[in-house]
CSV table of C-alpha atoms and ligand atoms in Angstrom, one decimal:
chain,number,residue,atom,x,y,z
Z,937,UNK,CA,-20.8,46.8,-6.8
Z,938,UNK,CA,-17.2,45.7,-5.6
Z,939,UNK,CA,-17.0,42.4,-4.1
Z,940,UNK,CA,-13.5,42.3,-1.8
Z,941,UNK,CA,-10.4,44.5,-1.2
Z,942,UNK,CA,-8.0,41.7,-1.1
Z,943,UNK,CA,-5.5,44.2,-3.3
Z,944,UNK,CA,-5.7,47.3,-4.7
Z,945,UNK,CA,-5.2,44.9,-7.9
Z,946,UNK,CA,-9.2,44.3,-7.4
Z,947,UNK,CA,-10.4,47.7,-8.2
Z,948,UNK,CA,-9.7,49.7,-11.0
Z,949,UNK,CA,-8.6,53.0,-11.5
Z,950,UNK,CA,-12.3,54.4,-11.4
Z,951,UNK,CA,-13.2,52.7,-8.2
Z,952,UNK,CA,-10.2,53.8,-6.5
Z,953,UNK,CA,-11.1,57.4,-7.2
Z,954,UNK,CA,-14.2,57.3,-6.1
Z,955,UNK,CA,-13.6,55.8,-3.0
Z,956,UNK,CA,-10.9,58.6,-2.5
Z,957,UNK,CA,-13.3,61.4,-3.1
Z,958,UNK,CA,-16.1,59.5,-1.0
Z,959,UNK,CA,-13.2,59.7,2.1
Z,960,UNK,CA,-12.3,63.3,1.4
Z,961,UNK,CA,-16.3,63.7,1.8
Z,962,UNK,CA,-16.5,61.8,5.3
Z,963,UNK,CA,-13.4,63.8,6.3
Z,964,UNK,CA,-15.1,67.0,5.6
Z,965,UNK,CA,-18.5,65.9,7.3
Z,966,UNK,CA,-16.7,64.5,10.1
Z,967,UNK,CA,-14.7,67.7,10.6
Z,968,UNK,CA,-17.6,69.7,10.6
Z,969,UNK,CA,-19.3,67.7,13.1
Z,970,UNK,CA,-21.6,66.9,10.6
Z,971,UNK,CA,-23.5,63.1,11.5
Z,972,UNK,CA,-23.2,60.8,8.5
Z,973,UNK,CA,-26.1,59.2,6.9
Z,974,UNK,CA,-26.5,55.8,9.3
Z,975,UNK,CA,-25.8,54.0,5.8
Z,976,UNK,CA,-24.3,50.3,7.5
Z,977,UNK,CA,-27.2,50.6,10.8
Z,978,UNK,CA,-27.4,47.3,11.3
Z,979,UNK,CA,-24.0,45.8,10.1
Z,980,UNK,CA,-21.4,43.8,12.0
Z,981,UNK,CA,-17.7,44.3,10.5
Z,982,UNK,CA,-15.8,41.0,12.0
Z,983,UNK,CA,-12.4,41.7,12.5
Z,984,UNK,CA,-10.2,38.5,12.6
Z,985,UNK,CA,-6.9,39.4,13.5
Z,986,UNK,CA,-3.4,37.1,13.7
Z,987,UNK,CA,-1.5,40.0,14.4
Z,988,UNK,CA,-1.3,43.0,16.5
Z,989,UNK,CA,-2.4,46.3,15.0
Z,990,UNK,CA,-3.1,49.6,16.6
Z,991,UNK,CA,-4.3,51.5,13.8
Z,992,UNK,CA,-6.1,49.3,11.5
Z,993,UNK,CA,-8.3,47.9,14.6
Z,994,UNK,CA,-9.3,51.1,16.1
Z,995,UNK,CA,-9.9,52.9,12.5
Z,996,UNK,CA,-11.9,49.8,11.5
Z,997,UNK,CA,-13.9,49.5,14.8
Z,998,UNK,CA,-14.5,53.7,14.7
Z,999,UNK,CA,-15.1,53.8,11.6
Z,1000,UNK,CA,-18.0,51.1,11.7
Z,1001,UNK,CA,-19.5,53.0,14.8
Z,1002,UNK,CA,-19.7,56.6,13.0
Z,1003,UNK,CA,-21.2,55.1,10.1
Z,1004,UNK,CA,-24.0,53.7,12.0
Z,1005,UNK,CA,-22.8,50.0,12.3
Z,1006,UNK,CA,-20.9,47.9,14.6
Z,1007,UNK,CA,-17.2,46.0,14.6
Z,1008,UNK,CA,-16.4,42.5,16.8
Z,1009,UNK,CA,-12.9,42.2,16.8
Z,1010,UNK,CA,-11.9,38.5,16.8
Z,1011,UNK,CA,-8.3,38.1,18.2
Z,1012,UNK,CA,-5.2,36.1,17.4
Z,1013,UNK,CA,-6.0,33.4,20.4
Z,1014,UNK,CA,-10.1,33.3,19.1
Z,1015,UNK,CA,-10.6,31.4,16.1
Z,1016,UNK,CA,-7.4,30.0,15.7
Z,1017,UNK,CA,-7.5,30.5,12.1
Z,1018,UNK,CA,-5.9,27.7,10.0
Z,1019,UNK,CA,-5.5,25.5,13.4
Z,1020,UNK,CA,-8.9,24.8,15.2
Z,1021,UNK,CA,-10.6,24.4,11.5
Z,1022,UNK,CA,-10.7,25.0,7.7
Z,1023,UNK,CA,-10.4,28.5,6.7
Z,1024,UNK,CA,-12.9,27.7,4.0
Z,1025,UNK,CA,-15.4,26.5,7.0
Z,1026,UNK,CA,-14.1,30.1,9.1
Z,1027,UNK,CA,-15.3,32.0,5.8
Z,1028,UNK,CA,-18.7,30.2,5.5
Z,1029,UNK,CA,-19.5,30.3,9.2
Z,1030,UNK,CA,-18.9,34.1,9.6
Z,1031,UNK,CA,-20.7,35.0,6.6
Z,1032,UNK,CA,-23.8,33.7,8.3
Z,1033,UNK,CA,-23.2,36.2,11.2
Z,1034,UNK,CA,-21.6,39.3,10.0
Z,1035,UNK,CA,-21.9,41.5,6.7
Z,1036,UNK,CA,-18.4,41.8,6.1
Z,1037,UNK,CA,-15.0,40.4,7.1
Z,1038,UNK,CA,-11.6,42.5,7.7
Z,1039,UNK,CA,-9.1,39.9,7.9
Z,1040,UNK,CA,-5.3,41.0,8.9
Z,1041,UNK,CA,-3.2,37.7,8.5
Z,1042,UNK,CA,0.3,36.4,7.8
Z,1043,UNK,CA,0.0,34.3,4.2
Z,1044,UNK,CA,-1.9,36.4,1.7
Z,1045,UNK,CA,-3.5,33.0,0.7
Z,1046,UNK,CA,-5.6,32.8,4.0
Z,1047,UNK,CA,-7.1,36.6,2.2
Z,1048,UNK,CA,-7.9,34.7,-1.0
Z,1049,UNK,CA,-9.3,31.7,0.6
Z,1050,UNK,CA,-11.7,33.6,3.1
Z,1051,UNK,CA,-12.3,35.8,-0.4
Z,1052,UNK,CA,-13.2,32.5,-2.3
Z,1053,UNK,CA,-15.8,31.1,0.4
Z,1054,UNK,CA,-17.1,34.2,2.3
Z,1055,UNK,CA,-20.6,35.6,0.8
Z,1056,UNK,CA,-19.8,38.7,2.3
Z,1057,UNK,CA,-17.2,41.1,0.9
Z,1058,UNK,CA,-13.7,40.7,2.7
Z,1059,UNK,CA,-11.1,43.5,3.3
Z,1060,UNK,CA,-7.3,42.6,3.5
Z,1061,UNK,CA,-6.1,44.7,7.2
Z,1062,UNK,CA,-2.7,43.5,5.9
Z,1063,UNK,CA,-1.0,40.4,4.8
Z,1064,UNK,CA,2.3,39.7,3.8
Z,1065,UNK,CA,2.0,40.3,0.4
Z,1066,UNK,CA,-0.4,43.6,0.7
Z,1067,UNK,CA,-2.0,46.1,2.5
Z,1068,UNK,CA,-3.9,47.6,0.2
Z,1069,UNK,CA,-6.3,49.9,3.4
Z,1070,UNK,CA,-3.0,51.6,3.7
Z,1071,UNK,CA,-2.5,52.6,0.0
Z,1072,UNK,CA,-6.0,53.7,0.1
Z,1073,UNK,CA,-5.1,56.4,3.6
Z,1074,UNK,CA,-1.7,57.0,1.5
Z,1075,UNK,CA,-3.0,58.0,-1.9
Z,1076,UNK,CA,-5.5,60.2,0.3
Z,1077,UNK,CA,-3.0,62.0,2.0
Z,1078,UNK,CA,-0.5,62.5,-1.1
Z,1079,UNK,CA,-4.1,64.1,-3.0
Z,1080,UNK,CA,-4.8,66.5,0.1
Z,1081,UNK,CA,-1.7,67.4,0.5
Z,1082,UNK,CA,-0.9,68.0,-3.1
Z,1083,UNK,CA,-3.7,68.5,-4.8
Z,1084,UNK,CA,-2.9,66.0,-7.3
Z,1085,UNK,CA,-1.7,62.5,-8.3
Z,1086,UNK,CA,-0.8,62.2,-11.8
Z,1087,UNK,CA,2.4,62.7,-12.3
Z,1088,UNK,CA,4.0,62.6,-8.5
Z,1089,UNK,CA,7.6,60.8,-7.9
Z,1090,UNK,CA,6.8,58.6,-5.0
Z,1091,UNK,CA,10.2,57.5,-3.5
Z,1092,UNK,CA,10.0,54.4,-1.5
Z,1093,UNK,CA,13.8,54.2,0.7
Z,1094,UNK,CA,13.3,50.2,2.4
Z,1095,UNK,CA,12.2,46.7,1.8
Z,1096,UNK,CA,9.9,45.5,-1.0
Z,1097,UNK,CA,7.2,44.2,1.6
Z,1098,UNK,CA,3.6,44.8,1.7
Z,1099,UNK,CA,3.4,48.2,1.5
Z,1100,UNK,CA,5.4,48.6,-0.9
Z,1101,UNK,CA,3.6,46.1,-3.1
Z,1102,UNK,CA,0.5,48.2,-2.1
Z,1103,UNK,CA,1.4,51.3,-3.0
Z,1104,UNK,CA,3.1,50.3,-6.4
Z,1105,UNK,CA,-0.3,49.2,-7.7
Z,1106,UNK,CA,-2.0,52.1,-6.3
Z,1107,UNK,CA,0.6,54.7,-8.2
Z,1108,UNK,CA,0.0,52.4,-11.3
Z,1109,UNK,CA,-3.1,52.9,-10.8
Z,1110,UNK,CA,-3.8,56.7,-10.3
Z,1111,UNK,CA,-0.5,57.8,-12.4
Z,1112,UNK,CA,2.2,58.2,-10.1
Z,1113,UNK,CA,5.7,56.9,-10.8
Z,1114,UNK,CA,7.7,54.6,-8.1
Z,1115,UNK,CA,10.8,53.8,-7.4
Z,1116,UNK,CA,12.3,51.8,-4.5
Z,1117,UNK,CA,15.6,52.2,-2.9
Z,1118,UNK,CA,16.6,48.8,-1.7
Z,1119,UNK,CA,19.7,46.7,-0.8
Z,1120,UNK,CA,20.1,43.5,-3.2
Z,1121,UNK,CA,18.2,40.8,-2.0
Z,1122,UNK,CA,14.8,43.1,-1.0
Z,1123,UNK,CA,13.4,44.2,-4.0
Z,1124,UNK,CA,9.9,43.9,-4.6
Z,1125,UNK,CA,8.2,40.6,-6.0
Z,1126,UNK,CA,8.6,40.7,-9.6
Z,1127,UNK,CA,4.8,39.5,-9.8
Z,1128,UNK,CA,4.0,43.0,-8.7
Z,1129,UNK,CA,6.3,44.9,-10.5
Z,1130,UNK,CA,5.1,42.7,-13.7
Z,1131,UNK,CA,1.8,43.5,-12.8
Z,1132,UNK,CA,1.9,47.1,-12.4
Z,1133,UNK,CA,3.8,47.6,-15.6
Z,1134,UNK,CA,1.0,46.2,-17.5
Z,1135,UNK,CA,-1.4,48.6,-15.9
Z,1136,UNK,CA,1.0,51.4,-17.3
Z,1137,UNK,CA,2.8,52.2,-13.5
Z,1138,UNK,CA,6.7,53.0,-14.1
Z,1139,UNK,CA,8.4,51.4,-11.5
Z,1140,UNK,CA,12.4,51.7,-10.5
Z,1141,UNK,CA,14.2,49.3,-8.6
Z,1142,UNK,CA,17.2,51.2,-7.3
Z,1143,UNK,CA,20.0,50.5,-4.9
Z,1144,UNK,CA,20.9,54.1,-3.8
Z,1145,UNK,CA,19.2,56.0,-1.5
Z,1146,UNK,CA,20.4,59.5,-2.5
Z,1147,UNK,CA,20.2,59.1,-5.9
Z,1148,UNK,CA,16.7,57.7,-5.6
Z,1149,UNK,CA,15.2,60.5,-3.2
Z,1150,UNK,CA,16.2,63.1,-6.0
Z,1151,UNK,CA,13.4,63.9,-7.9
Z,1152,UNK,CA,10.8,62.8,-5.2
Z,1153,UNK,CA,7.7,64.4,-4.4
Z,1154,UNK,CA,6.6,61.6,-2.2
Z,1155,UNK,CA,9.7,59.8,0.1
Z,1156,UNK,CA,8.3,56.8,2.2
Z,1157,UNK,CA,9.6,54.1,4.0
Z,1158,UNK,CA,8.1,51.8,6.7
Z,1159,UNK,CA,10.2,49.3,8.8
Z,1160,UNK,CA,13.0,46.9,7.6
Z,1161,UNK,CA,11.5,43.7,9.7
Z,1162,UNK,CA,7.8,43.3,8.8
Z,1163,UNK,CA,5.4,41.3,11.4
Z,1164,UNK,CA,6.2,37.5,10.5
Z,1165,UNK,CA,10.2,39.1,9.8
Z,1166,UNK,CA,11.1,38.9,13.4
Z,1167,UNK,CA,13.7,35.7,13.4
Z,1168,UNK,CA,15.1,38.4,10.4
Z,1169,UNK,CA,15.6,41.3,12.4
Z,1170,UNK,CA,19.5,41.1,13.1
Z,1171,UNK,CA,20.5,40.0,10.0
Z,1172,UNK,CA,18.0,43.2,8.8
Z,1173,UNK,CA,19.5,45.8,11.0
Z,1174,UNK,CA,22.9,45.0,9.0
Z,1175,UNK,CA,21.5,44.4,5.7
Z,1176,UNK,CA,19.7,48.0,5.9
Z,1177,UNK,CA,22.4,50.2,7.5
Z,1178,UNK,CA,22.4,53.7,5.5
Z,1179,UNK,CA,18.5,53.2,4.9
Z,1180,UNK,CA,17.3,55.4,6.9
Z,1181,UNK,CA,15.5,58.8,5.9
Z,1182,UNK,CA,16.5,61.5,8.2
Z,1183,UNK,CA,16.7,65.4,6.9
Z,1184,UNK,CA,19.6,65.5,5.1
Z,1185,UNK,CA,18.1,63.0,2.4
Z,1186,UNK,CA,14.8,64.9,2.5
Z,1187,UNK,CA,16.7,67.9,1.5
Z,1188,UNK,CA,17.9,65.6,-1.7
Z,1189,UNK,CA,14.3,65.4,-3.1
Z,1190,UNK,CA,12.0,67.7,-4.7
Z,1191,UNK,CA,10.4,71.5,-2.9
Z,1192,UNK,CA,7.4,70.5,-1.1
Z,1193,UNK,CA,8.0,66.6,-0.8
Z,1194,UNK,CA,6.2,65.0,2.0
Z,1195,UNK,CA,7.1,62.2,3.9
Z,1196,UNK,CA,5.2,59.4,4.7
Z,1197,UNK,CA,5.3,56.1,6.9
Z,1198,UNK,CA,2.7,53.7,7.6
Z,1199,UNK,CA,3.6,53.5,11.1
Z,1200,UNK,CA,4.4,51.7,13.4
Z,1201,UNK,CA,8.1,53.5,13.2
Z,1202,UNK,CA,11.1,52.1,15.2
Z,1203,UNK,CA,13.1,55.7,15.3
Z,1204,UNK,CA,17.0,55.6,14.9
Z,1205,UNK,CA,16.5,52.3,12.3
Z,1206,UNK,CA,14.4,53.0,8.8
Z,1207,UNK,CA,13.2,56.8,10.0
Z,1208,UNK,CA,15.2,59.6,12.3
Z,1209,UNK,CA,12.4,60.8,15.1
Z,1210,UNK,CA,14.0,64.4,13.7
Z,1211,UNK,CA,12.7,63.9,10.5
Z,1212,UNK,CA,9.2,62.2,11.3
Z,1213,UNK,CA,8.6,65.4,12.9
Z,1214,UNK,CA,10.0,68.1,10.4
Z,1215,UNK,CA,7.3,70.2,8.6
Z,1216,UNK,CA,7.4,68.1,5.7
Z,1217,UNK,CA,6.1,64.9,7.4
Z,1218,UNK,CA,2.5,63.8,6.9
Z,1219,UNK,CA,2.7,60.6,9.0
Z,1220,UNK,CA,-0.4,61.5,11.4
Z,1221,UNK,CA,-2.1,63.0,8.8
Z,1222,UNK,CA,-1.7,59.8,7.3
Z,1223,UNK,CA,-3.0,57.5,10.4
Z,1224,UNK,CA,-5.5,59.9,10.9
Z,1225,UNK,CA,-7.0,59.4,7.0
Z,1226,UNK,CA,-7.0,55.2,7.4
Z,1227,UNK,CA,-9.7,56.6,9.0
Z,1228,UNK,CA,-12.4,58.1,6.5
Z,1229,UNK,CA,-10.8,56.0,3.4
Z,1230,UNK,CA,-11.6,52.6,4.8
Z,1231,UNK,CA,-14.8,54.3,6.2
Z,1232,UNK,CA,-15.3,54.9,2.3
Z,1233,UNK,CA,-14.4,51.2,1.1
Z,1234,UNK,CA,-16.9,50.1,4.0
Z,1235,UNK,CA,-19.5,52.3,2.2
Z,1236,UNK,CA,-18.6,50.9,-0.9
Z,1237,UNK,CA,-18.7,47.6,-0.3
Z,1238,UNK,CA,-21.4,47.0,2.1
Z,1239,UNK,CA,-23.2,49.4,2.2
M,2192,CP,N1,-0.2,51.0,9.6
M,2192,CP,C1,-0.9,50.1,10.2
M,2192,CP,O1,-1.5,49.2,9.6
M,2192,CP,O2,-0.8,50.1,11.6
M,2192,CP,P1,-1.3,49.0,12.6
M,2192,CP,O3,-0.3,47.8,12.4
M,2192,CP,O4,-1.2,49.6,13.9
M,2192,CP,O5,-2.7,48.6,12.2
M,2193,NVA,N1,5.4,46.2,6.8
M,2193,NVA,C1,4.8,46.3,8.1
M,2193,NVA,C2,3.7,47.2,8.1
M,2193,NVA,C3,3.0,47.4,9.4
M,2193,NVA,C4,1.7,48.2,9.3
M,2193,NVA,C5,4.5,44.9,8.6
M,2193,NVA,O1,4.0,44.1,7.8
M,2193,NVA,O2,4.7,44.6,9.8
């Protein structure tokens, strides 16, 4: 039984496989208008939030609902967490209510804290350090659309933030190699790197965009100011000039490379709208499968 999804580095290779072929299940069902087994009837998913989100919230709260149980989204303004009381007491008090907690938060220590008290399983919706649902949609899209993992050059063109993190222990992991394109000064946190090298994952910090999207089966980037980021953003919007992935650089990497973004994008900066929408771009594929593989981890871990 798995007990939380703070990171990806909490499951193991096995567990992440499962839960991706348990998601491409739900897809299937759900696209055949198929009902799924009512296996969380009965469960409330509390959703404590101290940022905004689009996709995470709705995915979450649908995904409850077709599965049989029910979400209560807790807002920024609600709980107050880490102001109005302990996070350790916020932990112990919702585990007497609910039967799991999706937390999306800006320290990932307020994740391990409400991972240490809760009773109930707890899912990280994204901290600073991780966001470990969206490696979980990522690697589902990357297997659909290629029919495989092992061995996949996943190209990452932006700033080591949580994603990246994310998705260098998921390609660790499942066998895929990654490599970041960065400027000096945003590389990844060499606790992740250090991690994911001793899980096997080959991981390249790079500093050139072109030469790093040669090669690449997978290019991905996501947005140079993260939530938290945003007394950063001017000094970003310099910092990152030329880090953007528009079709010309997609023509650098490999036949058949997809491109990915978490989303939300901000056009014109870390992504050209031309190129989100070019045939090789999987981005609402990608929303769309946050979907069924967090409807997966939900089935595995409370139901
Ligand atoms: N990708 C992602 O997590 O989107 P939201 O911030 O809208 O939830
Ligand atoms: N890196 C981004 C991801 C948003 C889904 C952020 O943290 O804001």
């Amino acid at each position: 039984m798995l007990r939380h999804l703070a990171t990806l580095a909490d499951w193991n290779s096995q567990d992440i496989w499962e839960t991706l072929e348990l998601a491409a299940h739900l897809k299937r069902e759900h696209r055949a208008g198929i009902s799924h087994q009512p296996v969380l009837e009965g469960m409330t998913l509390g959703m404590v939030f101290q940022k905004p989100s689009l996709r995470t919230r709705v995915s979450f709260e649908v995904g409850m609902n077709q599965l049989g149980g029910r979400a209560l989204y807790i807002g920024p303004d609600e709980i107050k967490l880490g102001q109005r009381e302990t996070t350790e007491d916020i932990a112990i008090v919702l585990s007497r209510y609910v039967d799991g907690i999706m937390a999306r938060v800006f320290g990932h220590e307020v994740i391990e804290e409400l991972a240490r008290h809760a009773t109930v399983p707890v899912i990280n919706g994204l901290s600073d350090l991780y966001h470990p649902c969206q490696a979980l949609g990522d690697m589902l899209t990357i297997w659909e659309k290629r029919r495989t993992l092992e061995g996949l050059a996943l190209t990452f063109v932006g700033d080591g933030n949580n994603v990246a993190h994310s998705l260098i222990i998921a390609c660790a992991k499942l066998g895929l190699s990654f490599r970041i394109a960065c400027p000096r000064g945003h590389e990844p946190d060499g606790k992740v790197v250090a991690y994911a090298q001793k899980e096997g994952g080959q991981v390249e910090i790079m500093h050139n965009v072109r030469e790093a999207a040669q090669g690449a089966d997978v290019l991905y980037t996501d947005v140079w100011t993260s939530m938290g980021q945003e007394n950063e953003a001017t000094e970003r919007d310099n910092v990152f000039q030329g880090f953007t992935v528009d079709e010309p650089l997609l023509s650098t990497a490999n036949d058949g490379c997809i491109l990915l973004h978490c989303l939300p994008a901000h056009y014109g900066e870390e992504l050209t709208y031309e190129a989100s929408r070019h045939q090789a771009s999987a981005i609402f594929d990608q929303a769309e499968n946050r979907l069924h593989a967090q409807k997966a981890a939900l089935v595995r871990l409370l139901g």
